[in-house]
mmCIF file of C-alpha atoms in Angstrom:
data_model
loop_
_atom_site.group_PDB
_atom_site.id
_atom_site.type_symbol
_atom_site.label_atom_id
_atom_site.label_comp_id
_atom_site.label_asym_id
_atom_site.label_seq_id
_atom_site.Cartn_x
_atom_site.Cartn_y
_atom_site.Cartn_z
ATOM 1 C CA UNK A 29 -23.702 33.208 39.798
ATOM 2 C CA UNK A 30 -21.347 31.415 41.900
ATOM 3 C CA UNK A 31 -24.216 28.722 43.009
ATOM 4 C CA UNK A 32 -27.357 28.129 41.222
ATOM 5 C CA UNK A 33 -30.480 28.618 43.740
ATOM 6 C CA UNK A 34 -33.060 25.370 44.429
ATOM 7 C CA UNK A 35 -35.503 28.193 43.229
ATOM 8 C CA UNK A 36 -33.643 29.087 40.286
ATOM 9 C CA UNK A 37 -32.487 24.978 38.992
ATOM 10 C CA UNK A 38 -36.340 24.556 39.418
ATOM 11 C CA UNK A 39 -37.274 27.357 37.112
ATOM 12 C CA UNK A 40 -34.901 25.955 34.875
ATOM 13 C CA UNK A 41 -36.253 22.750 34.246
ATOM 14 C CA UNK A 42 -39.942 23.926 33.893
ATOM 15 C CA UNK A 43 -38.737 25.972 31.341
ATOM 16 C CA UNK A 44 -37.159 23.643 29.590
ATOM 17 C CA UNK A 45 -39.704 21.359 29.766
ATOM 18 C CA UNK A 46 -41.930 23.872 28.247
ATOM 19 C CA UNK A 47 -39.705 24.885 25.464
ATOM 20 C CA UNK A 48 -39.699 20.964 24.609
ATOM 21 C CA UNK A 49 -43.439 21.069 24.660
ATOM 22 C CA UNK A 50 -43.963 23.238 22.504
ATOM 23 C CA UNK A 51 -41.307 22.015 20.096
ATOM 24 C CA UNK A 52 -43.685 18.524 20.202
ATOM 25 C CA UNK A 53 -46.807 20.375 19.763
ATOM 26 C CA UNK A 54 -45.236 22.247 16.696
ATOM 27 C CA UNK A 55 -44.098 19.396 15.292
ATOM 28 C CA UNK A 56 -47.284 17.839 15.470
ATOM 29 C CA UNK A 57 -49.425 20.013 13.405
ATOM 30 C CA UNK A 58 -51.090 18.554 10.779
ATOM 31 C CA UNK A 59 -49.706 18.806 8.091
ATOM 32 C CA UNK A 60 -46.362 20.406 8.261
ATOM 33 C CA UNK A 61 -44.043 21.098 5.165
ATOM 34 C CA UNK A 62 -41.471 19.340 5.072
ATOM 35 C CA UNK A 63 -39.035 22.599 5.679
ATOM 36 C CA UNK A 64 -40.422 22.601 8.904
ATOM 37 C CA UNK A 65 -39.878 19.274 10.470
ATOM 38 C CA UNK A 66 -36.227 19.781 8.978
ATOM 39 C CA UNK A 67 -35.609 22.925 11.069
ATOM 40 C CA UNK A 68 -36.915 21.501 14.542
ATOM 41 C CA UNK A 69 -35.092 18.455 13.946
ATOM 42 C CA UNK A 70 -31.917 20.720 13.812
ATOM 43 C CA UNK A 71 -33.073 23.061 16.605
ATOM 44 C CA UNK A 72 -33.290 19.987 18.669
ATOM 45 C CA UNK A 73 -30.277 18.971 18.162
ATOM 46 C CA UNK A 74 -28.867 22.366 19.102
ATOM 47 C CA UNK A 75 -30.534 23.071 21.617
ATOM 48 C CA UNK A 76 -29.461 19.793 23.340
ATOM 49 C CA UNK A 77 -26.018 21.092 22.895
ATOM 50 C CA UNK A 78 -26.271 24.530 24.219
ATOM 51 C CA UNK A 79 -27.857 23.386 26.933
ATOM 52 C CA UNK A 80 -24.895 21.240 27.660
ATOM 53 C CA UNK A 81 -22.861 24.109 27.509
ATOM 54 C CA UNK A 82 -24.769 26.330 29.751
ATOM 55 C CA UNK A 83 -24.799 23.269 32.283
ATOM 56 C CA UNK A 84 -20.709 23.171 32.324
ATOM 57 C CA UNK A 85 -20.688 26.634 33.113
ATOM 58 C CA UNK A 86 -22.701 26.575 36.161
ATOM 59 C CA UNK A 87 -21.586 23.764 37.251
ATOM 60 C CA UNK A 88 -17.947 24.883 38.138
ATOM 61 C CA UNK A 89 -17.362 27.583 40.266
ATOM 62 C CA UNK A 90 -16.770 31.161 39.092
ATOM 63 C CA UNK A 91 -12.779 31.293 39.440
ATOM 64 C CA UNK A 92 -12.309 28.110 37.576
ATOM 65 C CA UNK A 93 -14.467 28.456 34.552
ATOM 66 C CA UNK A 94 -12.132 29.388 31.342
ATOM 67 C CA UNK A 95 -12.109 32.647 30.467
ATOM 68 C CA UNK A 96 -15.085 33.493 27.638
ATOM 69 C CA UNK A 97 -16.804 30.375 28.598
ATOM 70 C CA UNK A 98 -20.080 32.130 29.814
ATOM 71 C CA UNK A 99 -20.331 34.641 27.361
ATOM 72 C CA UNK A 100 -19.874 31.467 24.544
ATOM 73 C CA UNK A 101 -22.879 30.311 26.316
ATOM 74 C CA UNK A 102 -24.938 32.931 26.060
ATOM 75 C CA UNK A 103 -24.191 33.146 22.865
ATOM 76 C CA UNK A 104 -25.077 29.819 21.611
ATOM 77 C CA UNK A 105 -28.169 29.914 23.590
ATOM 78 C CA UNK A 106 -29.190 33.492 21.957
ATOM 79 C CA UNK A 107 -28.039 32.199 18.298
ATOM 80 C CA UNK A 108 -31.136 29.493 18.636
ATOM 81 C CA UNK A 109 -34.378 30.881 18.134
ATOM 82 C CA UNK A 110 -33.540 32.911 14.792
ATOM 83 C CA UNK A 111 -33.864 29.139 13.675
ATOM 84 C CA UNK A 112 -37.789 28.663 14.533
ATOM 85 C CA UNK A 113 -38.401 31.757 12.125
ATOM 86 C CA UNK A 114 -38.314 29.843 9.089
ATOM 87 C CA UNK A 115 -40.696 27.351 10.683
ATOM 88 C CA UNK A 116 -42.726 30.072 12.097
ATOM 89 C CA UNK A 117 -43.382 31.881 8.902
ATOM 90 C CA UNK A 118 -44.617 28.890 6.752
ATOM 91 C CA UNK A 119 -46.739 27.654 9.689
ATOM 92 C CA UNK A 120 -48.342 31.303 10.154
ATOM 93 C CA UNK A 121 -48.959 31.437 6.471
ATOM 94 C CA UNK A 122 -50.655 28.216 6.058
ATOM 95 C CA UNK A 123 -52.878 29.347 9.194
ATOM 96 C CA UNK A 124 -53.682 32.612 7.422
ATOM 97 C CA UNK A 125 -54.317 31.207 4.178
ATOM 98 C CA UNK A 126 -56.817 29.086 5.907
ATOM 99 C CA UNK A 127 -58.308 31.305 8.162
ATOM 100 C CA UNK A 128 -57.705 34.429 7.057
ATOM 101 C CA UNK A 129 -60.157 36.366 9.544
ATOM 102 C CA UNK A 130 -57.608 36.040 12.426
ATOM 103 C CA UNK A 131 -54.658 37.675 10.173
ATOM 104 C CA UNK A 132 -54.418 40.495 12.014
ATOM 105 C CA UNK A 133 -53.959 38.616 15.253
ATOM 106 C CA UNK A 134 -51.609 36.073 14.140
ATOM 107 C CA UNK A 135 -49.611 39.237 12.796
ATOM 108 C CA UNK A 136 -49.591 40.845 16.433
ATOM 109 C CA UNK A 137 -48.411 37.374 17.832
ATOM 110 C CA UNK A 138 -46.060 37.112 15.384
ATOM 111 C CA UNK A 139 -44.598 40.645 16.035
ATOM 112 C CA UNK A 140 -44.905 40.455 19.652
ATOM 113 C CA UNK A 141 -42.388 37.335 19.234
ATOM 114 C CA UNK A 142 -40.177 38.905 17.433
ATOM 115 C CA UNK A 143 -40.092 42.063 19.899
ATOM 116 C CA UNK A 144 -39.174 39.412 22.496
ATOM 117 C CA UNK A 145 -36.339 37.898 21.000
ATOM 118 C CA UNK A 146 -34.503 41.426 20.021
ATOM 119 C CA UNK A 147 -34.941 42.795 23.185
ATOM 120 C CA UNK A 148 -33.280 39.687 24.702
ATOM 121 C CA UNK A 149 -30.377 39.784 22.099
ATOM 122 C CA UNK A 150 -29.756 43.747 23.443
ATOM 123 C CA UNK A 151 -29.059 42.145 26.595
ATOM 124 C CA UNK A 152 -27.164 39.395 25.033
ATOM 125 C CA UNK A 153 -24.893 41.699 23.489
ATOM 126 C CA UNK A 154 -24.404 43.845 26.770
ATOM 127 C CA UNK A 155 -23.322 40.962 28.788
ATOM 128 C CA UNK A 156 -20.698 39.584 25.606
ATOM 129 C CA UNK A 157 -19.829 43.374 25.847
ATOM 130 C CA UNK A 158 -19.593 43.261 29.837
ATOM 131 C CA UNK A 159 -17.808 39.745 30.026
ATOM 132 C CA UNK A 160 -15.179 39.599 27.434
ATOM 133 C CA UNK A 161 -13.917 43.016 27.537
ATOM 134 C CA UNK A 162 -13.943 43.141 31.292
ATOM 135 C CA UNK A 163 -16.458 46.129 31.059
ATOM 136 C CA UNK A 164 -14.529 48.260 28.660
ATOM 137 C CA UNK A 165 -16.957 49.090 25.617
ATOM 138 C CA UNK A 166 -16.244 50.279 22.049
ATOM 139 C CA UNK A 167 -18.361 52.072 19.237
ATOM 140 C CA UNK A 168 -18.708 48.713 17.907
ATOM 141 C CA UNK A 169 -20.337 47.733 20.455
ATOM 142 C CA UNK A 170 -22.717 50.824 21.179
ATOM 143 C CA UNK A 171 -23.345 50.180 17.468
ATOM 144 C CA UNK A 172 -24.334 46.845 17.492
ATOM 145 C CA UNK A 173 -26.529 47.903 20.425
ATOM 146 C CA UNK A 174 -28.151 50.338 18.979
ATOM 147 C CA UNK A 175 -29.566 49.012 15.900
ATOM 148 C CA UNK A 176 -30.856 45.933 17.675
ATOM 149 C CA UNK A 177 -32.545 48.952 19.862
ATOM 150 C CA UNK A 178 -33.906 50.097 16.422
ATOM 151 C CA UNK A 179 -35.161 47.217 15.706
ATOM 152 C CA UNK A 180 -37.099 46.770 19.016
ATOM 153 C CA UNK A 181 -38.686 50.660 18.187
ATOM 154 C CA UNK A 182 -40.250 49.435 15.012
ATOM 155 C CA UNK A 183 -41.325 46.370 16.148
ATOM 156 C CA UNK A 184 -43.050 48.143 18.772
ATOM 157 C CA UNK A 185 -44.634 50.695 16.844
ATOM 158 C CA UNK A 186 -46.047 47.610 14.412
ATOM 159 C CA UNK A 187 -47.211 45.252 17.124
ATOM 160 C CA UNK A 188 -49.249 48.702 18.856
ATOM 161 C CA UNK A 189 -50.643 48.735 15.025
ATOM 162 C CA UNK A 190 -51.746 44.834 14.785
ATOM 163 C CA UNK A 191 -53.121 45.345 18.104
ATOM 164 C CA UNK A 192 -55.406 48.385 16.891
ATOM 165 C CA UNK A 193 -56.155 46.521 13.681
ATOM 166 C CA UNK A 194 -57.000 43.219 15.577
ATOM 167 C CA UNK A 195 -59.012 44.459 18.108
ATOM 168 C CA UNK A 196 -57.932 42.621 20.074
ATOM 169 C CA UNK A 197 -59.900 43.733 23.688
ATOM 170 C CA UNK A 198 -59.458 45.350 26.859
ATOM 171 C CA UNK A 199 -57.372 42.648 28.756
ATOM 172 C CA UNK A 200 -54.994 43.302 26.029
ATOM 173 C CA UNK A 201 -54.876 46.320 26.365
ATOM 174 C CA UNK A 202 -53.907 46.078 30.412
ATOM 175 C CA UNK A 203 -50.816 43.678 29.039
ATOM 176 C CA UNK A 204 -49.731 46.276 26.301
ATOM 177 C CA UNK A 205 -49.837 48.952 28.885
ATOM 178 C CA UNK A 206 -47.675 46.827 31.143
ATOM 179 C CA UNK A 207 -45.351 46.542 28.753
ATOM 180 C CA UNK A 208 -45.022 50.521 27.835
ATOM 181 C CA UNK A 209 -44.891 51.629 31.165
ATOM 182 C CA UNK A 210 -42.213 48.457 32.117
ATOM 183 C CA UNK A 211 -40.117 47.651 29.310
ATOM 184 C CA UNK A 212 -40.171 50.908 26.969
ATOM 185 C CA UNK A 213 -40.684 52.853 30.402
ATOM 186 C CA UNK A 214 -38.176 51.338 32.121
ATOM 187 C CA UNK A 215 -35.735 49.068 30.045
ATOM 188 C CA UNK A 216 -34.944 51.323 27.209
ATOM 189 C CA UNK A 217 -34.012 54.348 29.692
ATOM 190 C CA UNK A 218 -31.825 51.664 31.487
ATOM 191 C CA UNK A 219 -30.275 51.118 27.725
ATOM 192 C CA UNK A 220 -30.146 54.551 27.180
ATOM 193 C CA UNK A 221 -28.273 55.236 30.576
ATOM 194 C CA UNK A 222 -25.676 52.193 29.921
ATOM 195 C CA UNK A 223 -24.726 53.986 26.438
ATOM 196 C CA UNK A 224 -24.322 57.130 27.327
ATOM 197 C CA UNK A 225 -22.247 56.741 30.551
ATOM 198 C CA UNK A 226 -19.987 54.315 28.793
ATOM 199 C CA UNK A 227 -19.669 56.530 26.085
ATOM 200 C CA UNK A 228 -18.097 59.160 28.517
ATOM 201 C CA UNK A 229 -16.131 56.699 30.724
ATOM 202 C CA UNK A 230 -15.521 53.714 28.202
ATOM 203 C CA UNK A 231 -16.747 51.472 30.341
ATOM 204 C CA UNK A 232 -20.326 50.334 31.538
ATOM 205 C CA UNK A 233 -21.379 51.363 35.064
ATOM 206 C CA UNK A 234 -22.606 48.304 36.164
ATOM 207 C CA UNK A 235 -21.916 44.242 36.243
ATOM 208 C CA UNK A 236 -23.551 42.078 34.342
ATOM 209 C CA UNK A 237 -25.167 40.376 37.350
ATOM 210 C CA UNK A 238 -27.124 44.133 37.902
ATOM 211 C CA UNK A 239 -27.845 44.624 34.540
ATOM 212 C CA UNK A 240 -29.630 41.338 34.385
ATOM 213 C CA UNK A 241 -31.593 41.904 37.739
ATOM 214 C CA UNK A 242 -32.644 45.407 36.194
ATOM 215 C CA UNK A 243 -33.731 44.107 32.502
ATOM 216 C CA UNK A 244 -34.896 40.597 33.037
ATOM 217 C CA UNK A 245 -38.272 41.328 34.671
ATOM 218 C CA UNK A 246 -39.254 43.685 31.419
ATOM 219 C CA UNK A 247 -38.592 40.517 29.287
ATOM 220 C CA UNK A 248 -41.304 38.804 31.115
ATOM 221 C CA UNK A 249 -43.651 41.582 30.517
ATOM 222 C CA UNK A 250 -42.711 41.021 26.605
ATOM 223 C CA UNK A 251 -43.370 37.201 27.349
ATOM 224 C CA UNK A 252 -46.856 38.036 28.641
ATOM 225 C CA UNK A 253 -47.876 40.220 26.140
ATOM 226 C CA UNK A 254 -46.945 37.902 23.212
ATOM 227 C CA UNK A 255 -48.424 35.066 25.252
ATOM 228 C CA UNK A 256 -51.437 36.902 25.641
ATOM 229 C CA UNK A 257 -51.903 37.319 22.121
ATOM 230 C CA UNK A 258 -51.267 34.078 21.017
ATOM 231 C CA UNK A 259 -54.017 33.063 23.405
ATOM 232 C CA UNK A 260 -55.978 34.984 21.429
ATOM 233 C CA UNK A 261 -55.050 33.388 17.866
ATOM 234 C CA UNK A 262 -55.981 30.127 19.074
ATOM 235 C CA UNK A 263 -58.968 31.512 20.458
ATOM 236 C CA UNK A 264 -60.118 33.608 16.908
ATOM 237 C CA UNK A 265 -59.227 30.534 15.116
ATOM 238 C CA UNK A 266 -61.256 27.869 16.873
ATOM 239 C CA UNK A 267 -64.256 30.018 16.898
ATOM 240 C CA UNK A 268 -63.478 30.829 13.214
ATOM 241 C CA UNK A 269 -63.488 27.019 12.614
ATOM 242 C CA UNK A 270 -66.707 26.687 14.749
ATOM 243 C CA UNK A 271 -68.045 29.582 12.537
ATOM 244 C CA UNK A 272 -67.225 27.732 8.963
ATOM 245 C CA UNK A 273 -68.548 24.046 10.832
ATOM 246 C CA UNK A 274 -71.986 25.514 11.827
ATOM 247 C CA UNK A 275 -72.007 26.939 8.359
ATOM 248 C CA UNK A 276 -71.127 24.090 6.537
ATOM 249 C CA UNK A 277 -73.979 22.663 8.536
ATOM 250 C CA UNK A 278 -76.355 24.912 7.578
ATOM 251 C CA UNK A 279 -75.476 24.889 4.016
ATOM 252 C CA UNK A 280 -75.631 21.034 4.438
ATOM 253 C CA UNK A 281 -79.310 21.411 5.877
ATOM 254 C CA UNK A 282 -80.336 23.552 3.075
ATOM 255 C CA UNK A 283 -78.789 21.647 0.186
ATOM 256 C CA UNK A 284 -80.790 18.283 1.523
ATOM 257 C CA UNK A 285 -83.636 20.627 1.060
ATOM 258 C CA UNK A 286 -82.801 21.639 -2.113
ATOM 259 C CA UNK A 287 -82.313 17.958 -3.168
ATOM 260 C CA UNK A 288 -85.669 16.684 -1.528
ATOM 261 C CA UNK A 289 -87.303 19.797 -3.497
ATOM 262 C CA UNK A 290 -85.345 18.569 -6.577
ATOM 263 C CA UNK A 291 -86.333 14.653 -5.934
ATOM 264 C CA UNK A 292 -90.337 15.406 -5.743
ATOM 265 C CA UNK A 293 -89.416 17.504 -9.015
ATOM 266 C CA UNK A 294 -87.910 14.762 -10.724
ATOM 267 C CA UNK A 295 -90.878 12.547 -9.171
ATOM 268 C CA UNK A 296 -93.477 14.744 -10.420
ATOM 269 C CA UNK A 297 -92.005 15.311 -13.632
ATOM 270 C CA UNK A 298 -91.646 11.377 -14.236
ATOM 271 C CA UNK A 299 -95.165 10.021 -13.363
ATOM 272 C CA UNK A 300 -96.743 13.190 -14.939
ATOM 273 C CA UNK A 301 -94.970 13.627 -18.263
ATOM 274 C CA UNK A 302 -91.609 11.055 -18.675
ATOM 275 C CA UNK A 303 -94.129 7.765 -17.736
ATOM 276 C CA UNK A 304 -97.739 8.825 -20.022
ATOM 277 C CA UNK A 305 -95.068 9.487 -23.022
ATOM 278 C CA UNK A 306 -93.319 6.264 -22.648
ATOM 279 C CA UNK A 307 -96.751 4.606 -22.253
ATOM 280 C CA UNK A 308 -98.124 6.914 -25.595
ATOM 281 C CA UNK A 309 -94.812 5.729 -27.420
ATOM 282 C CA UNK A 310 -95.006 2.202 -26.930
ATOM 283 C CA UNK A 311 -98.611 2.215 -28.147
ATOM 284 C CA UNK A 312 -97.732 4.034 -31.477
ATOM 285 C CA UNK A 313 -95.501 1.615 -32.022
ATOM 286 C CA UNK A 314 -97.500 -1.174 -31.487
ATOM 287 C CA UNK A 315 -100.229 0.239 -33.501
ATOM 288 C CA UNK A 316 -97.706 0.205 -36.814
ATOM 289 C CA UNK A 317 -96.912 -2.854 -36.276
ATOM 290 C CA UNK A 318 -100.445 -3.667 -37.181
ATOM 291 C CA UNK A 319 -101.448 -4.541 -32.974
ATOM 292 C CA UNK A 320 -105.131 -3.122 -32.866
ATOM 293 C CA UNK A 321 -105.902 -4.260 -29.612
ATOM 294 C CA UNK A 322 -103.794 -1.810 -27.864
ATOM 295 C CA UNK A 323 -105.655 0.862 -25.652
ATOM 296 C CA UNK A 324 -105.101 3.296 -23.362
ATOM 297 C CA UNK A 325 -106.684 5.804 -21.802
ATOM 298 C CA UNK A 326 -104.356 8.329 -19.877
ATOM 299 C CA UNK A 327 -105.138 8.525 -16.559
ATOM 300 C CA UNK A 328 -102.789 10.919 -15.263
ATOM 301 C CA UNK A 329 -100.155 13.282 -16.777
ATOM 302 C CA UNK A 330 -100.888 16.782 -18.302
ATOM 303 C CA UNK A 331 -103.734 18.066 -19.754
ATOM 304 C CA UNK A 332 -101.898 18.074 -23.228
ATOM 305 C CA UNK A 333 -100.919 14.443 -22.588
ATOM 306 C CA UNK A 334 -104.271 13.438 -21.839
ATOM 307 C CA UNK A 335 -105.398 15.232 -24.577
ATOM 308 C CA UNK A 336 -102.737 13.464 -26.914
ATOM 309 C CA UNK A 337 -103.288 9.987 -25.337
ATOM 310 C CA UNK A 338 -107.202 10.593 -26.703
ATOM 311 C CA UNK A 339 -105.931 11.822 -30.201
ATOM 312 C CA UNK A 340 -103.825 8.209 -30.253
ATOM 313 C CA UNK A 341 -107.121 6.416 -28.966
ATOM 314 C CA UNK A 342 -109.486 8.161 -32.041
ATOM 315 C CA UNK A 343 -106.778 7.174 -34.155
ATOM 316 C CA UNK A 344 -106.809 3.606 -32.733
ATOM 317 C CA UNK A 345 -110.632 3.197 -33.731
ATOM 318 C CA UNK A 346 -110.134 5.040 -36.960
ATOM 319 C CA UNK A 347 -107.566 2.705 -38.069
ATOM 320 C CA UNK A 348 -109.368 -0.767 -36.581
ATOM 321 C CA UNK A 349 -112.380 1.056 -38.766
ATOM 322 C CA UNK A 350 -110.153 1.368 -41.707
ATOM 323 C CA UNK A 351 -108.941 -2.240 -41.395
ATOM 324 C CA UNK A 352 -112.437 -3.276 -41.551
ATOM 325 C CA UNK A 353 -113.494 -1.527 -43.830
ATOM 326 C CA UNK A 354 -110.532 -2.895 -46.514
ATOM 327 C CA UNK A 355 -111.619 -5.859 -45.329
ATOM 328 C CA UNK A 356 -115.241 -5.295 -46.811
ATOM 329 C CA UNK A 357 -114.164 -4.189 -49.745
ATOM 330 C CA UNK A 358 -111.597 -7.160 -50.448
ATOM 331 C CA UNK A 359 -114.451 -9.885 -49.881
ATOM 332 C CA UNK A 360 -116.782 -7.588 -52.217
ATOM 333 C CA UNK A 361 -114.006 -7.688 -54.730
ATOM 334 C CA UNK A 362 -113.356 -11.504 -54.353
ATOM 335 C CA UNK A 363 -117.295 -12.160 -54.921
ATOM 336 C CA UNK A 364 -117.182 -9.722 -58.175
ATOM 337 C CA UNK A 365 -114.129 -11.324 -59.465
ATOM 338 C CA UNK A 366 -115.725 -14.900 -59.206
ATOM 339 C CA UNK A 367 -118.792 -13.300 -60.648
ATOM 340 C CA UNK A 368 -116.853 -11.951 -63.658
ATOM 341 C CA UNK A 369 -115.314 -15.312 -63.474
ATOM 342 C CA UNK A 370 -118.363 -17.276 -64.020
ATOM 343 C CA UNK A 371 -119.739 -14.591 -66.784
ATOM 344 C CA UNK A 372 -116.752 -15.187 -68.799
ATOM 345 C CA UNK A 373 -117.072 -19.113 -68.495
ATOM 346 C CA UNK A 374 -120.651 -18.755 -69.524
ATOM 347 C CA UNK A 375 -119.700 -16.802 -72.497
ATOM 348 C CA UNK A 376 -116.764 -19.228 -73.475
#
């Protein structure tokens, strides 16, 4: 327009503002690939200088801008977001791979974006249509048109899909049907009507300055709908994350009891059978090394280790018996030797 509204210069800067918020916040997942940091740094950079160029144009007056300048604008304004997709994707994929019950929503958000942008670049290529050629319109152009108008069908029929798949609830529902009766209501029999009358006269029926006041209102119906659904995401995936903590923390509660249950195990297991056959060891060992004045009595353990500890303790007696008993016999055969001794002198 020939003077930018207060209204209008305010709108401006909150959304750009916005769009530079959300560049920060992207850029401050945790996390990010490298790819993506690469591609904001360049959409930044971009951006800055498209934004430039939009400011030139509306700051000079209407008769004295160069001819093309505006519709250069536009362009370079429209040619910007196709560079978040390759951000977008990897950062979708790594939330999916993570949480991978809120796929079907991040898929709906991620079509719903994509609706956005097309239907903004059908408009895009009606007003290069509308400004360079001075309204005069070719089958190149209609073509051109028309595919991006393709594109915006499917998109639609796959983001009505996610949304049937996600489940997504009723306030959805009140934005989707918004957008049908608005923007595929609406907008593409506006598209429709631009094609077909230009077809017959060569020319469009209408300025650019009406065709925007006609479309641009649907776009924010697209705007509200994807926002809406990326409301959502966060939504599914913070109570998803909330779902896997308190689980975590139940698992956590039930593998201390599983340890504790394990610990008295290993206690029980030491003092009853590890400890009495250390303690039946070390006496075995000390009885062949010729200790008799080892003894033990098991007082706790297993019946079969109190049993064995009493074998150990009959063999304990039976061998001090033993010893005393070889002891007998070696002073009875000392006194017959020095009796045979003594018969022998006698006899010599």
């Amino acid at each position: 327009p020939s003077a930018i509204s207060p209204d209008l210069s305010a709108a401006l800067t909150a959304n750009r503002a916005a769009t530079d918020l959300c560049l920060r916040d992207l850029a401050a997942l945790a996390g990010p690939p490298d790819g993506v940091g690469a591609i904001l740094a360049e959409l930044s950079v971009r951006l800055a200088a498209a934004r430039a160029s939009a400011d030139r144009v509306t700051q000079q007056p209407p008769e004295q801008r160069p001819a093309g300048s505006s519709a250069a604008a536009v362009a370079e304004m429209v040619a910007l977001p196709p560079l978040l997709f390759p951000a977008e994707e990897q950062v979708l994929a790594d939330i999916s791979a993570a949480d991978p019950a809120v796929a079907s929503l991040l898929a709906a958000t991620h079509t719903a974006s994509d609706l956005r942008l097309y239907a903004g670049s059908i408009v895009s290529k009606f007003t290069g249509a509308m400004m360079v050629k001075g309204g005069f319109v070719t089958k190149r152009d209609i073509g051109a048109i028309r595919i991006q108008q393709g594109r915006v069908i499917e998109l639609h029929r796959l983001l009505l899909a996610s949304i049937s798949l996600a489940n997504a609830g009723e306030a959805t529902r009140a934005v989707v049907g918004a957008m049908e009766q608005h923007y595929f209501g609406a907008s593409q029999e506006l598209i429709d009507r631009l094609i077909a009358g230009a077809v017959d006269r060569g020319q469009f029926s209408m300025t650019t300055a009406q065709l925007l006041t006609e479309y641009e209102p649907s776009l924010h119906v697209l705007v509200a709908v994807r926002d809406r659904l990326f409301v959502l995401t966060r939504q599914a995936v913070a109570a998803d994350q909330a779902a896997r903590l308190h689980r975590l923390e139940v698992t956590a509660g039930s593998g201390t009891a599983v340890l504790l249950a394990v610990l008295v195990a290993l206690l029980m297991l030491h003092r009853g059978i590890i400890q009495p056959l250390a303690e039946l060891e070390a006496t075995i060992i000390r009885l062949a090394q010729g200790d008799r004045s080892v003894r033990l009595t098991a007082r706790h353990g297993s019946q079969e280790i109190v049993e064995l500890a009493s074998a150990i303790e009959v063999l304990r007696v039976a061998t001090i018996e033993a010893d005393a008993a070889a002891a007998r016999r070696g002073v009875e055969l000392q006194r017959w030797t020095a009796q045979l001794r003594q018969v022998l002198d006698t006899i010599d």
